[in-house]
Amino acid sequence: MNKENLLKVIADSGYNIGFGAKKNFATFDIVEKAPGWLGFLSLIVGIYALFVPELATNHISAAMVVFGITTLYISFYLPDKDRYEKAGIELTGGFHRLRALYYEVKSLPDGTDFTKHVAEHDAIVRASLNSTVSKQIFLSDWYAHFKFFWQQQTDWLDEQKHFKLLRDKLPLSFSLTVLLALAGAGGCSYCNGLPTPCALLQ
């Protein structure tokens, strides 16, 4: 394998392993923190509803029920919480080893025998595959995109993959959800004779 192709392969593996690490950490964060925040918010709303009539409506009550159901859903992942943290740590280690390998390969002349480096890459990928947890919580993909592209250093990956905002850095499901929400808001505004969201931006 020549230098150019090996750098691309390492970058592809680095992206997969690095994003996998962030997805595991995203699930861990949601399972660890979301129930507490939902419970705290429900408590605050419940207290204020005692003397703020607007908070004692059916809509608010329904939202509190949804919070309760969400907390119940999250609780199904609690027994495996430590697995997600462990997988995230192990995959992050693989990500860092691939980054070091990338820069090592990049510093070598084009005509170098890269057999040793290919074997090292393959060993890192195999070890990372053994650390993967396939079952992830709802919305972990969105959170993982934020953690990977906006918190992680990915310059070395971008040299090969040339990330784009809409194609890579924002989840497709998130973009579609935003478009549908804007379309729905625009439709409701049109039916009610109110300015559309697009008109408000002009």
PDB file of C-alpha atoms in Angstrom:
ATOM      1  CA  MET A   1       0.000   0.000   0.000  1.00  0.00           C
ATOM      2  CA  ASN A   2       1.397   3.403  -0.922  1.00  0.00           C
ATOM      3  CA  LYS A   3       1.596   6.389   1.415  1.00  0.00           C
ATOM      4  CA  GLU A   4      -1.389   8.305   0.011  1.00  0.00           C
ATOM      5  CA  ASN A   5      -3.767   5.362   0.244  1.00  0.00           C
ATOM      6  CA  LEU A   6      -2.575   4.433   3.726  1.00  0.00           C
ATOM      7  CA  LEU A   7      -3.172   7.966   4.990  1.00  0.00           C
ATOM      8  CA  LYS A   8      -6.730   7.821   3.634  1.00  0.00           C
ATOM      9  CA  VAL A   9      -7.357   4.437   5.258  1.00  0.00           C
ATOM     10  CA  ILE A  10      -6.014   5.659   8.609  1.00  0.00           C
ATOM     11  CA  ALA A  11      -8.201   8.772   8.405  1.00  0.00           C
ATOM     12  CA  ASP A  12     -11.296   6.701   7.587  1.00  0.00           C
ATOM     13  CA  SER A  13     -10.623   4.415  10.542  1.00  0.00           C
ATOM     14  CA  GLY A  14      -9.879   7.407  12.754  1.00  0.00           C
ATOM     15  CA  TYR A  15     -13.231   8.948  11.872  1.00  0.00           C
ATOM     16  CA  ASN A  16     -15.153   5.723  12.532  1.00  0.00           C
ATOM     17  CA  ILE A  17     -13.393   4.996  15.813  1.00  0.00           C
ATOM     18  CA  GLY A  18     -13.390   8.611  17.026  1.00  0.00           C
ATOM     19  CA  PHE A  19     -17.072   9.076  16.265  1.00  0.00           C
ATOM     20  CA  GLY A  20     -17.826   5.727  17.890  1.00  0.00           C
ATOM     21  CA  ALA A  21     -16.042   6.902  21.027  1.00  0.00           C
ATOM     22  CA  LYS A  22     -18.092  10.083  21.157  1.00  0.00           C
ATOM     23  CA  LYS A  23     -21.308   8.155  20.548  1.00  0.00           C
ATOM     24  CA  ASN A  24     -20.591   5.936  23.541  1.00  0.00           C
ATOM     25  CA  PHE A  25     -19.766   8.985  25.644  1.00  0.00           C
ATOM     26  CA  ALA A  26     -22.964  10.656  24.389  1.00  0.00           C
ATOM     27  CA  THR A  27     -25.067   7.697  25.550  1.00  0.00           C
ATOM     28  CA  PHE A  28     -23.202   7.669  28.865  1.00  0.00           C
ATOM     29  CA  ASP A  29     -23.804  11.413  29.382  1.00  0.00           C
ATOM     30  CA  ILE A  30     -27.502  11.145  28.545  1.00  0.00           C
ATOM     31  CA  VAL A  31     -28.026   8.152  30.843  1.00  0.00           C
ATOM     32  CA  GLU A  32     -25.969   9.760  33.607  1.00  0.00           C
ATOM     33  CA  LYS A  33     -27.335  13.309  33.530  1.00  0.00           C
ATOM     34  CA  ALA A  34     -30.705  13.473  31.758  1.00  0.00           C
ATOM     35  CA  PRO A  35     -32.842  11.867  34.523  1.00  0.00           C
ATOM     36  CA  GLY A  36     -31.503  14.332  37.074  1.00  0.00           C
ATOM     37  CA  TRP A  37     -32.146  17.332  34.851  1.00  0.00           C
ATOM     38  CA  LEU A  38     -35.639  16.138  33.916  1.00  0.00           C
ATOM     39  CA  GLY A  39     -36.466  15.481  37.547  1.00  0.00           C
ATOM     40  CA  PHE A  40     -35.134  18.892  38.603  1.00  0.00           C
ATOM     41  CA  LEU A  41     -37.120  20.654  35.864  1.00  0.00           C
ATOM     42  CA  SER A  42     -40.297  18.766  36.790  1.00  0.00           C
ATOM     43  CA  LEU A  43     -39.821  19.758  40.435  1.00  0.00           C
ATOM     44  CA  ILE A  44     -39.340  23.435  39.556  1.00  0.00           C
ATOM     45  CA  VAL A  45     -42.398  23.471  37.278  1.00  0.00           C
ATOM     46  CA  GLY A  46     -44.441  21.661  39.940  1.00  0.00           C
ATOM     47  CA  ILE A  47     -43.506  24.225  42.580  1.00  0.00           C
ATOM     48  CA  TYR A  48     -44.241  27.217  40.370  1.00  0.00           C
ATOM     49  CA  ALA A  49     -47.534  25.643  39.234  1.00  0.00           C
ATOM     50  CA  LEU A  50     -48.796  26.068  42.810  1.00  0.00           C
ATOM     51  CA  PHE A  51     -49.065  29.830  42.333  1.00  0.00           C
ATOM     52  CA  VAL A  52     -48.669  30.434  38.576  1.00  0.00           C
ATOM     53  CA  PRO A  53     -51.984  29.420  36.949  1.00  0.00           C
ATOM     54  CA  GLU A  54     -50.436  29.291  33.453  1.00  0.00           C
ATOM     55  CA  LEU A  55     -48.287  26.348  34.552  1.00  0.00           C
ATOM     56  CA  ALA A  56     -51.275  24.337  35.830  1.00  0.00           C
ATOM     57  CA  THR A  57     -52.635  23.614  32.338  1.00  0.00           C
ATOM     58  CA  ASN A  58     -53.175  20.318  30.561  1.00  0.00           C
ATOM     59  CA  HIS A  59     -50.314  21.074  28.175  1.00  0.00           C
ATOM     60  CA  ILE A  60     -47.806  21.476  31.010  1.00  0.00           C
ATOM     61  CA  SER A  61     -49.153  18.385  32.757  1.00  0.00           C
ATOM     62  CA  ALA A  62     -48.757  16.401  29.547  1.00  0.00           C
ATOM     63  CA  ALA A  63     -45.169  17.639  29.232  1.00  0.00           C
ATOM     64  CA  MET A  64     -44.440  16.435  32.765  1.00  0.00           C
ATOM     65  CA  VAL A  65     -45.854  13.005  31.874  1.00  0.00           C
ATOM     66  CA  VAL A  66     -43.585  12.928  28.807  1.00  0.00           C
ATOM     67  CA  PHE A  67     -40.622  13.764  31.078  1.00  0.00           C
ATOM     68  CA  GLY A  68     -41.580  10.833  33.283  1.00  0.00           C
ATOM     69  CA  ILE A  69     -41.825   8.446  30.330  1.00  0.00           C
ATOM     70  CA  THR A  70     -38.476   9.711  29.017  1.00  0.00           C
ATOM     71  CA  THR A  71     -36.848   9.050  32.384  1.00  0.00           C
ATOM     72  CA  LEU A  72     -38.315   5.530  32.367  1.00  0.00           C
ATOM     73  CA  TYR A  73     -36.936   4.937  28.855  1.00  0.00           C
ATOM     74  CA  ILE A  74     -33.484   6.146  29.905  1.00  0.00           C
ATOM     75  CA  SER A  75     -33.530   3.870  32.950  1.00  0.00           C
ATOM     76  CA  PHE A  76     -33.402   0.831  30.629  1.00  0.00           C
ATOM     77  CA  TYR A  77     -29.813   1.818  29.790  1.00  0.00           C
ATOM     78  CA  LEU A  78     -28.659   2.290  33.387  1.00  0.00           C
ATOM     79  CA  PRO A  79     -27.392  -1.289  33.895  1.00  0.00           C
ATOM     80  CA  ASP A  80     -24.987  -0.838  30.948  1.00  0.00           C
ATOM     81  CA  LYS A  81     -23.895   2.694  31.832  1.00  0.00           C
ATOM     82  CA  ASP A  82     -20.353   1.658  32.793  1.00  0.00           C
ATOM     83  CA  ARG A  83     -19.982  -0.278  29.528  1.00  0.00           C
ATOM     84  CA  TYR A  84     -20.563   2.899  27.534  1.00  0.00           C
ATOM     85  CA  GLU A  85     -17.969   4.818  29.515  1.00  0.00           C
ATOM     86  CA  LYS A  86     -15.426   1.999  29.208  1.00  0.00           C
ATOM     87  CA  ALA A  87     -16.052   1.667  25.460  1.00  0.00           C
ATOM     88  CA  GLY A  88     -15.696   5.425  25.014  1.00  0.00           C
ATOM     89  CA  ILE A  89     -12.361   5.437  26.831  1.00  0.00           C
ATOM     90  CA  GLU A  90     -10.996   2.465  24.884  1.00  0.00           C
ATOM     91  CA  LEU A  91     -12.126   3.848  21.525  1.00  0.00           C
ATOM     92  CA  THR A  92     -10.621   7.243  22.353  1.00  0.00           C
ATOM     93  CA  GLY A  93      -7.335   5.474  22.997  1.00  0.00           C
ATOM     94  CA  GLY A  94      -7.579   3.864  19.564  1.00  0.00           C
ATOM     95  CA  PHE A  95      -8.355   7.255  18.028  1.00  0.00           C
ATOM     96  CA  HIS A  96      -5.226   8.798  19.567  1.00  0.00           C
ATOM     97  CA  ARG A  97      -3.054   5.870  18.447  1.00  0.00           C
ATOM     98  CA  LEU A  98      -4.346   6.257  14.895  1.00  0.00           C
ATOM     99  CA  ARG A  99      -3.594   9.970  14.969  1.00  0.00           C
ATOM    100  CA  ALA A 100      -0.010   9.245  16.050  1.00  0.00           C
ATOM    101  CA  LEU A 101       0.273   6.621  13.303  1.00  0.00           C
ATOM    102  CA  TYR A 102      -1.107   9.087  10.755  1.00  0.00           C
ATOM    103  CA  TYR A 103       1.544  11.685  11.518  1.00  0.00           C
ATOM    104  CA  GLU A 104       4.260   9.043  11.567  1.00  0.00           C
ATOM    105  CA  VAL A 105       3.278   7.791   8.117  1.00  0.00           C
ATOM    106  CA  LYS A 106       2.926  11.354   6.852  1.00  0.00           C
ATOM    107  CA  SER A 107       6.498  12.164   7.897  1.00  0.00           C
ATOM    108  CA  LEU A 108       8.000   9.226   5.966  1.00  0.00           C
ATOM    109  CA  PRO A 109       9.168   9.317   2.324  1.00  0.00           C
ATOM    110  CA  ASP A 110       6.786   8.063  -0.359  1.00  0.00           C
ATOM    111  CA  GLY A 111       8.886   5.026  -1.201  1.00  0.00           C
ATOM    112  CA  THR A 112       8.931   3.628   2.350  1.00  0.00           C
ATOM    113  CA  ASP A 113       7.828   0.062   3.019  1.00  0.00           C
ATOM    114  CA  PHE A 114       4.627   0.597   5.010  1.00  0.00           C
ATOM    115  CA  THR A 115       3.971  -3.068   5.851  1.00  0.00           C
ATOM    116  CA  LYS A 116       4.637  -2.474   9.550  1.00  0.00           C
ATOM    117  CA  HIS A 117       2.333   0.540   9.625  1.00  0.00           C
ATOM    118  CA  VAL A 118      -0.467  -1.332   7.857  1.00  0.00           C
ATOM    119  CA  ALA A 119      -0.204  -4.102  10.447  1.00  0.00           C
ATOM    120  CA  GLU A 120      -0.303  -1.546  13.278  1.00  0.00           C
ATOM    121  CA  HIS A 121      -3.395   0.069  11.769  1.00  0.00           C
ATOM    122  CA  ASP A 122      -5.114  -3.302  11.455  1.00  0.00           C
ATOM    123  CA  ALA A 123      -4.298  -4.183  15.077  1.00  0.00           C
ATOM    124  CA  ILE A 124      -5.771  -0.895  16.336  1.00  0.00           C
ATOM    125  CA  VAL A 125      -8.953  -1.404  14.309  1.00  0.00           C
ATOM    126  CA  ARG A 126      -9.389  -4.983  15.553  1.00  0.00           C
ATOM    127  CA  ALA A 127      -8.958  -3.902  19.173  1.00  0.00           C
ATOM    128  CA  SER A 128     -11.473  -1.086  18.673  1.00  0.00           C
ATOM    129  CA  LEU A 129     -14.054  -3.417  17.132  1.00  0.00           C
ATOM    130  CA  ASN A 130     -13.934  -5.511  20.297  1.00  0.00           C
ATOM    131  CA  SER A 131     -14.750  -2.384  22.341  1.00  0.00           C
ATOM    132  CA  THR A 132     -17.804  -1.330  20.355  1.00  0.00           C
ATOM    133  CA  VAL A 133     -21.269  -1.264  21.955  1.00  0.00           C
ATOM    134  CA  SER A 134     -23.865  -1.442  19.186  1.00  0.00           C
ATOM    135  CA  LYS A 135     -26.969  -0.466  21.188  1.00  0.00           C
ATOM    136  CA  GLN A 136     -27.059   3.306  21.714  1.00  0.00           C
ATOM    137  CA  ILE A 137     -29.707   5.565  23.206  1.00  0.00           C
ATOM    138  CA  PHE A 138     -32.045   7.776  21.150  1.00  0.00           C
ATOM    139  CA  LEU A 139     -30.479  11.121  20.085  1.00  0.00           C
ATOM    140  CA  SER A 140     -26.961   9.929  20.962  1.00  0.00           C
ATOM    141  CA  ASP A 141     -26.082  10.406  17.280  1.00  0.00           C
ATOM    142  CA  TRP A 142     -26.943  14.108  17.403  1.00  0.00           C
ATOM    143  CA  TYR A 143     -25.015  14.621  20.618  1.00  0.00           C
ATOM    144  CA  ALA A 144     -22.060  12.621  19.260  1.00  0.00           C
ATOM    145  CA  HIS A 145     -21.867  14.908  16.209  1.00  0.00           C
ATOM    146  CA  PHE A 146     -21.575  17.898  18.515  1.00  0.00           C
ATOM    147  CA  LYS A 147     -18.964  16.234  20.728  1.00  0.00           C
ATOM    148  CA  PHE A 148     -16.921  14.978  17.770  1.00  0.00           C
ATOM    149  CA  PHE A 149     -16.983  17.910  15.357  1.00  0.00           C
ATOM    150  CA  TRP A 150     -17.237  20.845  17.755  1.00  0.00           C
ATOM    151  CA  GLN A 151     -15.200  19.634  20.747  1.00  0.00           C
ATOM    152  CA  GLN A 152     -12.715  17.131  19.290  1.00  0.00           C
ATOM    153  CA  GLN A 153      -9.567  18.067  17.352  1.00  0.00           C
ATOM    154  CA  THR A 154     -10.237  16.651  13.868  1.00  0.00           C
ATOM    155  CA  ASP A 155      -7.842  18.696  11.726  1.00  0.00           C
ATOM    156  CA  TRP A 156      -5.798  15.637  10.788  1.00  0.00           C
ATOM    157  CA  LEU A 157      -8.959  13.852   9.607  1.00  0.00           C
ATOM    158  CA  ASP A 158     -10.095  16.895   7.653  1.00  0.00           C
ATOM    159  CA  GLU A 159      -6.862  16.765   5.639  1.00  0.00           C
ATOM    160  CA  GLN A 160      -8.176  13.601   4.010  1.00  0.00           C
ATOM    161  CA  LYS A 161     -11.972  13.738   4.383  1.00  0.00           C
ATOM    162  CA  HIS A 162     -12.668  17.477   3.859  1.00  0.00           C
ATOM    163  CA  PHE A 163     -15.706  17.663   6.133  1.00  0.00           C
ATOM    164  CA  LYS A 164     -18.679  19.786   5.074  1.00  0.00           C
ATOM    165  CA  LEU A 165     -21.136  21.414   7.476  1.00  0.00           C
ATOM    166  CA  LEU A 166     -24.406  19.989   6.151  1.00  0.00           C
ATOM    167  CA  ARG A 167     -23.058  16.712   4.822  1.00  0.00           C
ATOM    168  CA  ASP A 168     -20.877  15.730   7.791  1.00  0.00           C
ATOM    169  CA  LYS A 169     -20.980  18.056  10.797  1.00  0.00           C
ATOM    170  CA  LEU A 170     -24.763  18.116  11.175  1.00  0.00           C
ATOM    171  CA  PRO A 171     -26.698  14.831  11.303  1.00  0.00           C
ATOM    172  CA  LEU A 172     -29.013  14.345   8.332  1.00  0.00           C
ATOM    173  CA  SER A 173     -31.908  13.517  10.669  1.00  0.00           C
ATOM    174  CA  PHE A 174     -31.298  16.784  12.552  1.00  0.00           C
ATOM    175  CA  SER A 175     -31.316  18.828   9.328  1.00  0.00           C
ATOM    176  CA  LEU A 176     -34.511  17.139   8.172  1.00  0.00           C
ATOM    177  CA  THR A 177     -36.142  17.730  11.564  1.00  0.00           C
ATOM    178  CA  VAL A 178     -35.280  21.440  11.417  1.00  0.00           C
ATOM    179  CA  LEU A 179     -36.644  21.721   7.866  1.00  0.00           C
ATOM    180  CA  LEU A 180     -39.861  19.934   8.805  1.00  0.00           C
ATOM    181  CA  ALA A 181     -40.254  22.124  11.894  1.00  0.00           C
ATOM    182  CA  LEU A 182     -39.781  25.294   9.823  1.00  0.00           C
ATOM    183  CA  ALA A 183     -42.207  24.001   7.199  1.00  0.00           C
ATOM    184  CA  GLY A 184     -44.759  23.160   9.892  1.00  0.00           C
ATOM    185  CA  ALA A 185     -44.335  26.555  11.554  1.00  0.00           C
ATOM    186  CA  GLY A 186     -44.664  28.245   8.183  1.00  0.00           C
ATOM    187  CA  GLY A 187     -47.842  26.295   7.420  1.00  0.00           C
ATOM    188  CA  CYS A 188     -49.383  27.167  10.785  1.00  0.00           C
ATOM    189  CA  SER A 189     -48.420  30.824  10.376  1.00  0.00           C
ATOM    190  CA  TYR A 190     -49.953  30.898   6.898  1.00  0.00           C
ATOM    191  CA  CYS A 191     -53.200  29.348   8.155  1.00  0.00           C
ATOM    192  CA  ASN A 192     -53.387  31.824  11.032  1.00  0.00           C
ATOM    193  CA  GLY A 193     -52.434  34.838   8.920  1.00  0.00           C
ATOM    194  CA  LEU A 194     -49.169  35.358  10.817  1.00  0.00           C
ATOM    195  CA  PRO A 195     -45.730  36.113   9.322  1.00  0.00           C
ATOM    196  CA  THR A 196     -43.876  32.977   8.269  1.00  0.00           C
ATOM    197  CA  PRO A 197     -40.501  32.154   9.865  1.00  0.00           C
ATOM    198  CA  CYS A 198     -38.763  33.034   6.580  1.00  0.00           C
ATOM    199  CA  ALA A 199     -40.523  36.404   6.473  1.00  0.00           C
ATOM    200  CA  LEU A 200     -39.354  37.177  10.010  1.00  0.00           C
ATOM    201  CA  LEU A 201     -35.750  36.573   8.970  1.00  0.00           C
ATOM    202  CA  GLN A 202     -35.915  39.089   6.115  1.00  0.00           C
TER     203      GLN A 202
END
